[in-house]
Amino acid sequence: MNGWMKDHNGKERFVLGLQMHNSSSGTGELMDKGIEAVRLYGGNTLETPLYWYQIEPEEGRYELGMVETVIRRVRDAGLHLILLWFGCSKNAEYGYVPDWVKADPSRFRLAIGPDGAPRVNLSPHDDAAYDADARCFARVMREIRRLDEGFGTVIAVQVENEVGLAMKDTDRCYSRAAQRDFDLGVPQELDGVVLEDSGTDNRGTTWYERFGRHAHEAFTSWYLARQIDRIAAAGKKEYDIPFTMNTQVGEIRQRIAGMSYASGGPCGRALDIWMIAAPHIDLFCPDIYQQDESGYRETCGVHARPDNALFIPESAPMGILSAMNCLHAVADYGAVGICGFGAENTVDFTGRLTDAAVPVAESYRAIAALEPLIIRYRGSGRVRAVTQEEFQPYAYVKLPQYHMTVHFEFAFGGLPAKSPPIHHGRFTSLPNDLGLPEKLGEATSRGRMLYVEENEYEYYFSGIGCSLRFIRRSRPDDPNPHANQAVNEATELGFLAVEEGHFDSEGRFQVDFVRNGDEISRGIAVRCGTVVRVRMNPESFSDRDW
Amino acid sequence: MNTFFKDKAGNDIFVLGLQTHNSSNGNRELLGKSIQAVRLFGGNTLETPIYWGKIEPEEGRYDLTSVEETILKVREAGLHLILLWFGFSKNAECTYLPEWAKRNPGRFRRAVAPDGSSIAVMSPHDDAVYEADARCFAHVLREIRRVDGDTGTVIAVQVENEVGLGLFATDRCYSKTAQRIFELGVPDELDGIELEDTGASGDGDSWFGRFGRHAHEAFTAYYLAKQVEKIAAAGKREYDIPLFMNTMVGETRQEIAGYSYSSGTPCGRVLEIWHRAAPSIDLFCPDVYQQHRSSFLRTCDRHARPWNALMIPESGIFGQAPAMNLLLAAVRFSAIGIAGFGAESALAPDGRLTDESKPVAYTYRALAMMAPILLRHRFSPRLFAVVQEEGQSYTYVQRAKYHLTIHFTSSPGRDHPGARGAGGGLRIDMSDPENQRQRDERGRVIVFEANDDEYFFSGVGCLAMFLRRADPLDRNPLSGYLSRTAGNLAVFTIEEGHFDDSGAWVCEYTLRGDELYNGVYARPGVVLRARLNPRAGEVVEG
């Protein structure tokens, strides 16, 4: 799928949230902490798991109480909920399967490594475990439907968690049954699928001939995807809402399946195979923990495809690098949702955000503030991000009619820029109370912002640590461009209006405050917790020849 | 030009140097300090200015002693010398002009701003000052030839310094003379030259019609280039050595000529105009002071052209940013030379390097040690650089036969089994503060793949690990990968050493055993050579 998730009224939402720690679900106190964290971040969604082993403690006996507990609690909080089905797989291991599955390896077959020893994964080449998982998942989906169909608190369900064969343990199942499957060769459904850098000419019918050095990964992906699709299909039959899967990303270490990351998961390299083999999964979503911008972007790039929107179900909820990267996910990769992992960790014992959480919370608030425009203009190129690169004092953006410079108020390391181009006196000339939680909105933050072009003369901004300067671009035939660009008429003083405000629930911009005078003459501050609309004067410089 | 500078014997030189402060030349003590700084950086070249005002204190009377003194002093130190001719222009102003020229604005015409005021820079539209400058410059080059023609200490001369019309003041000369010339339109000589994003149709002969919003910049660049060409040609007639110009870069602020940077300077946007109008200038060189990488690299990219090698005559010498950027410039853009500005400032009062200058000095040492490779394998895809991005704990490079991961020892992920070993087993005393400092440097390394199984590394803060790539038809690739015969133990040896003057490898120490577990730990002052086993990880049946 390549679109937005929707609330019960069919309204599109940018999913902005946090995920609970793995085993926290169902614990009321911890859930409240997670919910509070989402509120402090300005988010709208909580992600939290459901566990097969808790729901089906004995085969065929279902205890669905936790589904109801979780849904009600999140509904009461006014948030959306994404439930994560921890069934046969969690981080490429089987940690959350019921005891009766673990205790019966001759019925529920484990994957076998190249050395003949079993691994902590259910083999994709035997149906029993997947059949059992599908039965329970169907019960869960029926229960969600019963509790929530009239409310739509649950906007999506994640099927399993980071499936695949355990890292460093094996790249495929080497059991005799698996070998028989392997010897059958590549199924026709995969005709036309080519994997990069396979080292082969992609012809022939054996897995090696077709996929070369990626043969074992492709083989595992196909059989695992077929199994997972049966689980998803069983669930969807009960309740048809969006299903996602999250991935242990493959753009990591040496990019070797089974060694650098779990083999067989729907990572970038195997995504084409998963798309074909698991049509009941709507979205394949990378868990992006890379901190470096190029690594983060590489993973975004391979998942944001015409047939698959970028949704990031897990990422680091802390630190300045995540805070900058997530804005690029929105602006440059058309993300439809972003969640940070470990909601409870972001709040300290007094109930305030931790210092480490603040930067990401600030970025989330910028995304939330511009949500209606992000939704309206997705894919149009009108939504852009500017983030302060290491050592960068300002950024230059050439707009159609304006030279825009984005001055970062604080230099690298949180110190005031050596010669700050613009002083705001800590915004003393602006109303200070934006209703932000404590700690948020300090101007010492690393500069970052989103901006949206409504038209060539009207822009919306939200972010932090940035000051904007505008100079009207000269007309190509201006006989006196230097003098014209140097006068204040060419700058923000020639604007119509600079307004602070917010979007209402209908997506209309509401002006809270009009800036003028000192508040714009030395640059336009972009600050946390508000949207700035800049409306320029298209007529500046007309009629000057008199 | 797109080749290296050469010494008198015709050997290629990778120029690695420092520039003295603007007004230091002539003060023997400061020059001595600068020479010492170049040595401590591991460089081979000093850049220092000579001044028109000093050499021709009265019109027609030449005092050339400063030229000879400078050459002899630098020759004695065994360094190469690049002389910078501070004539009519210094940083788009006319501050080094002789007093007799400054006193006579009726003869030596200043540029006029749009409001009619005159500004502190010479107009490109009157010849007098350029002719006077050319006469003196010719004398200077003749003197250099006399003193140095057989020795070749001077490897190049920079003509002027950051020419152009003063920043913020104007984008062209608005004098009546200039206006008459403007109305002549674009000369035939510029046929075929297109500038990006002019907003104009590109048709017609008028400057606006052809170059739109860049009309004034193009106009100024062309006429300034014609004047500078006269100076360069006069000098070259006396002594034919490489002449280059440095630029106030145009990839800055709003990129508006005359507002963001001086108009008419040979910056990226108008480089072709300069190349066409000033053929006696061999190289156009950006003074790259940008700290943040994307901007630094953009400037490099705009100057590295098929007909113009990248040479950076001025850059920052303090901190991690230039230390990383310069290494990237040298390797990724196949630079032929790099010099940092403000040599004397690199030294503490006790004559040692300041802490702030050490990062760039480490980079210089890596470049110096790899210079034989840089000279011989310029443009080779087997020569590349890896530089740590912010927040990056390692990077991955896929080579024909190996997965190469380079771990950054400064990273918070230092507990990676590889990175943790920086020092461990490597006979490096990590309790030593200098070794700790090097471990904590932002990682950067020059890598040369001599062949599929042999690599050379020089840099700092990096630890390279190898993993032999599986054969595409390997029936059991994972086991192969997990086997230590595919990993670092697949290397025969890691050698520490250097290249001698002839470019031959000199091994100083051979690592085996424990010393291989950690991979290749790059640190200043050493080149590492990894010789890998071409049959590593191979499964032999039977």
PDB file of N, CA and C in Angstrom, chain A residues 129-160:
ATOM      1  N   ALA A 129       3.456 -25.031  13.055  1.00  0.00           N
ATOM      2  CA  ALA A 129       3.518 -23.852  13.919  1.00  0.00           C
ATOM      3  C   ALA A 129       2.756 -22.689  13.303  1.00  0.00           C
ATOM      4  N   TYR A 130       2.880 -22.545  11.996  1.00  0.00           N
ATOM      5  CA  TYR A 130       2.229 -21.419  11.328  1.00  0.00           C
ATOM      6  C   TYR A 130       0.713 -21.606  11.312  1.00  0.00           C
ATOM      7  N   ASP A 131       0.294 -22.843  11.172  1.00  0.00           N
ATOM      8  CA  ASP A 131      -1.148 -23.119  11.264  1.00  0.00           C
ATOM      9  C   ASP A 131      -1.672 -22.742  12.642  1.00  0.00           C
ATOM     10  N   ALA A 132      -0.918 -23.118  13.670  1.00  0.00           N
ATOM     11  CA  ALA A 132      -1.360 -22.833  15.037  1.00  0.00           C
ATOM     12  C   ALA A 132      -1.376 -21.334  15.299  1.00  0.00           C
ATOM     13  N   ASP A 133      -0.325 -20.662  14.835  1.00  0.00           N
ATOM     14  CA  ASP A 133      -0.231 -19.208  14.984  1.00  0.00           C
ATOM     15  C   ASP A 133      -1.434 -18.548  14.286  1.00  0.00           C
ATOM     16  N   ALA A 134      -1.731 -19.010  13.071  1.00  0.00           N
ATOM     17  CA  ALA A 134      -2.830 -18.428  12.290  1.00  0.00           C
ATOM     18  C   ALA A 134      -4.164 -18.590  13.024  1.00  0.00           C
ATOM     19  N   ARG A 135      -4.372 -19.756  13.658  1.00  0.00           N
ATOM     20  CA  ARG A 135      -5.624 -19.973  14.382  1.00  0.00           C
ATOM     21  C   ARG A 135      -5.766 -18.957  15.510  1.00  0.00           C
ATOM     22  N   CYS A 136      -4.688 -18.761  16.261  1.00  0.00           N
ATOM     23  CA  CYS A 136      -4.768 -17.827  17.387  1.00  0.00           C
ATOM     24  C   CYS A 136      -4.915 -16.400  16.878  1.00  0.00           C
ATOM     25  N   PHE A 137      -4.164 -16.073  15.821  1.00  0.00           N
ATOM     26  CA  PHE A 137      -4.217 -14.710  15.285  1.00  0.00           C
ATOM     27  C   PHE A 137      -5.628 -14.389  14.795  1.00  0.00           C
ATOM     28  N   ALA A 138      -6.275 -15.394  14.188  1.00  0.00           N
ATOM     29  CA  ALA A 138      -7.651 -15.185  13.720  1.00  0.00           C
ATOM     30  C   ALA A 138      -8.566 -14.877  14.910  1.00  0.00           C
ATOM     31  N   ARG A 139      -8.361 -15.588  16.008  1.00  0.00           N
ATOM     32  CA  ARG A 139      -9.171 -15.319  17.211  1.00  0.00           C
ATOM     33  C   ARG A 139      -8.931 -13.898  17.698  1.00  0.00           C
ATOM     34  N   VAL A 140      -7.663 -13.481  17.663  1.00  0.00           N
ATOM     35  CA  VAL A 140      -7.324 -12.133  18.123  1.00  0.00           C
ATOM     36  C   VAL A 140      -8.002 -11.093  17.239  1.00  0.00           C
ATOM     37  N   MET A 141      -7.948 -11.304  15.938  1.00  0.00           N
ATOM     38  CA  MET A 141      -8.540 -10.324  15.016  1.00  0.00           C
ATOM     39  C   MET A 141     -10.058 -10.271  15.202  1.00  0.00           C
ATOM     40  N   ARG A 142     -10.650 -11.454  15.468  1.00  0.00           N
ATOM     41  CA  ARG A 142     -12.097 -11.464  15.693  1.00  0.00           C
ATOM     42  C   ARG A 142     -12.425 -10.643  16.949  1.00  0.00           C
ATOM     43  N   GLU A 143     -11.567 -10.805  17.970  1.00  0.00           N
ATOM     44  CA  GLU A 143     -11.770 -10.075  19.225  1.00  0.00           C
ATOM     45  C   GLU A 143     -11.610  -8.557  19.019  1.00  0.00           C
ATOM     46  N   ILE A 144     -10.598  -8.182  18.225  1.00  0.00           N
ATOM     47  CA  ILE A 144     -10.404  -6.745  17.967  1.00  0.00           C
ATOM     48  C   ILE A 144     -11.642  -6.196  17.262  1.00  0.00           C
ATOM     49  N   ARG A 145     -12.140  -6.978  16.306  1.00  0.00           N
ATOM     50  CA  ARG A 145     -13.326  -6.524  15.588  1.00  0.00           C
ATOM     51  C   ARG A 145     -14.512  -6.334  16.536  1.00  0.00           C
ATOM     52  N   ARG A 146     -14.673  -7.322  17.414  1.00  0.00           N
ATOM     53  CA  ARG A 146     -15.797  -7.271  18.342  1.00  0.00           C
ATOM     54  C   ARG A 146     -15.716  -6.026  19.229  1.00  0.00           C
ATOM     55  N   LEU A 147     -14.511  -5.738  19.717  1.00  0.00           N
ATOM     56  CA  LEU A 147     -14.351  -4.637  20.661  1.00  0.00           C
ATOM     57  C   LEU A 147     -14.278  -3.279  19.992  1.00  0.00           C
ATOM     58  N   ASP A 148     -13.780  -3.267  18.757  1.00  0.00           N
ATOM     59  CA  ASP A 148     -13.305  -1.970  18.249  1.00  0.00           C
ATOM     60  C   ASP A 148     -13.899  -1.559  16.915  1.00  0.00           C
ATOM     61  N   GLU A 149     -14.693  -2.441  16.313  1.00  0.00           N
ATOM     62  CA  GLU A 149     -15.138  -2.101  14.965  1.00  0.00           C
ATOM     63  C   GLU A 149     -15.912  -0.790  14.949  1.00  0.00           C
ATOM     64  N   GLY A 150     -16.691  -0.557  16.024  1.00  0.00           N
ATOM     65  CA  GLY A 150     -17.461   0.678  16.069  1.00  0.00           C
ATOM     66  C   GLY A 150     -16.642   1.907  16.454  1.00  0.00           C
ATOM     67  N   PHE A 151     -15.417   1.677  16.896  1.00  0.00           N
ATOM     68  CA  PHE A 151     -14.613   2.813  17.392  1.00  0.00           C
ATOM     69  C   PHE A 151     -13.398   3.105  16.521  1.00  0.00           C
ATOM     70  N   GLY A 152     -12.745   2.046  16.039  1.00  0.00           N
ATOM     71  CA  GLY A 152     -11.560   2.251  15.201  1.00  0.00           C
ATOM     72  C   GLY A 152     -10.351   2.771  15.941  1.00  0.00           C
ATOM     73  N   THR A 153     -10.274   2.416  17.236  1.00  0.00           N
ATOM     74  CA  THR A 153      -9.042   2.790  17.956  1.00  0.00           C
ATOM     75  C   THR A 153      -7.826   2.113  17.325  1.00  0.00           C
ATOM     76  N   VAL A 154      -8.006   0.839  16.987  1.00  0.00           N
ATOM     77  CA  VAL A 154      -6.900   0.093  16.372  1.00  0.00           C
ATOM     78  C   VAL A 154      -6.852   0.438  14.886  1.00  0.00           C
ATOM     79  N   ILE A 155      -5.779   1.103  14.467  1.00  0.00           N
ATOM     80  CA  ILE A 155      -5.716   1.521  13.063  1.00  0.00           C
ATOM     81  C   ILE A 155      -4.889   0.573  12.214  1.00  0.00           C
ATOM     82  N   ALA A 156      -4.137  -0.299  12.855  1.00  0.00           N
ATOM     83  CA  ALA A 156      -3.361  -1.285  12.099  1.00  0.00           C
ATOM     84  C   ALA A 156      -2.874  -2.360  13.047  1.00  0.00           C
ATOM     85  N   VAL A 157      -2.504  -3.494  12.470  1.00  0.00           N
ATOM     86  CA  VAL A 157      -1.922  -4.569  13.265  1.00  0.00           C
ATOM     87  C   VAL A 157      -0.625  -4.995  12.594  1.00  0.00           C
ATOM     88  N   GLN A 158       0.389  -5.098  13.413  1.00  0.00           N
ATOM     89  CA  GLN A 158       1.670  -5.585  12.895  1.00  0.00           C
ATOM     90  C   GLN A 158       1.719  -7.092  13.059  1.00  0.00           C
ATOM     91  N   VAL A 159       1.954  -7.806  11.982  1.00  0.00           N
ATOM     92  CA  VAL A 159       1.986  -9.267  12.000  1.00  0.00           C
ATOM     93  C   VAL A 159       3.401  -9.730  12.328  1.00  0.00           C
ATOM     94  N   GLU A 160       3.556 -10.344  13.466  1.00  0.00           N
ATOM     95  CA  GLU A 160       4.856 -10.811  13.950  1.00  0.00           C
ATOM     96  C   GLU A 160       5.801  -9.634  14.198  1.00  0.00           C
TER      97      GLU A 160
END
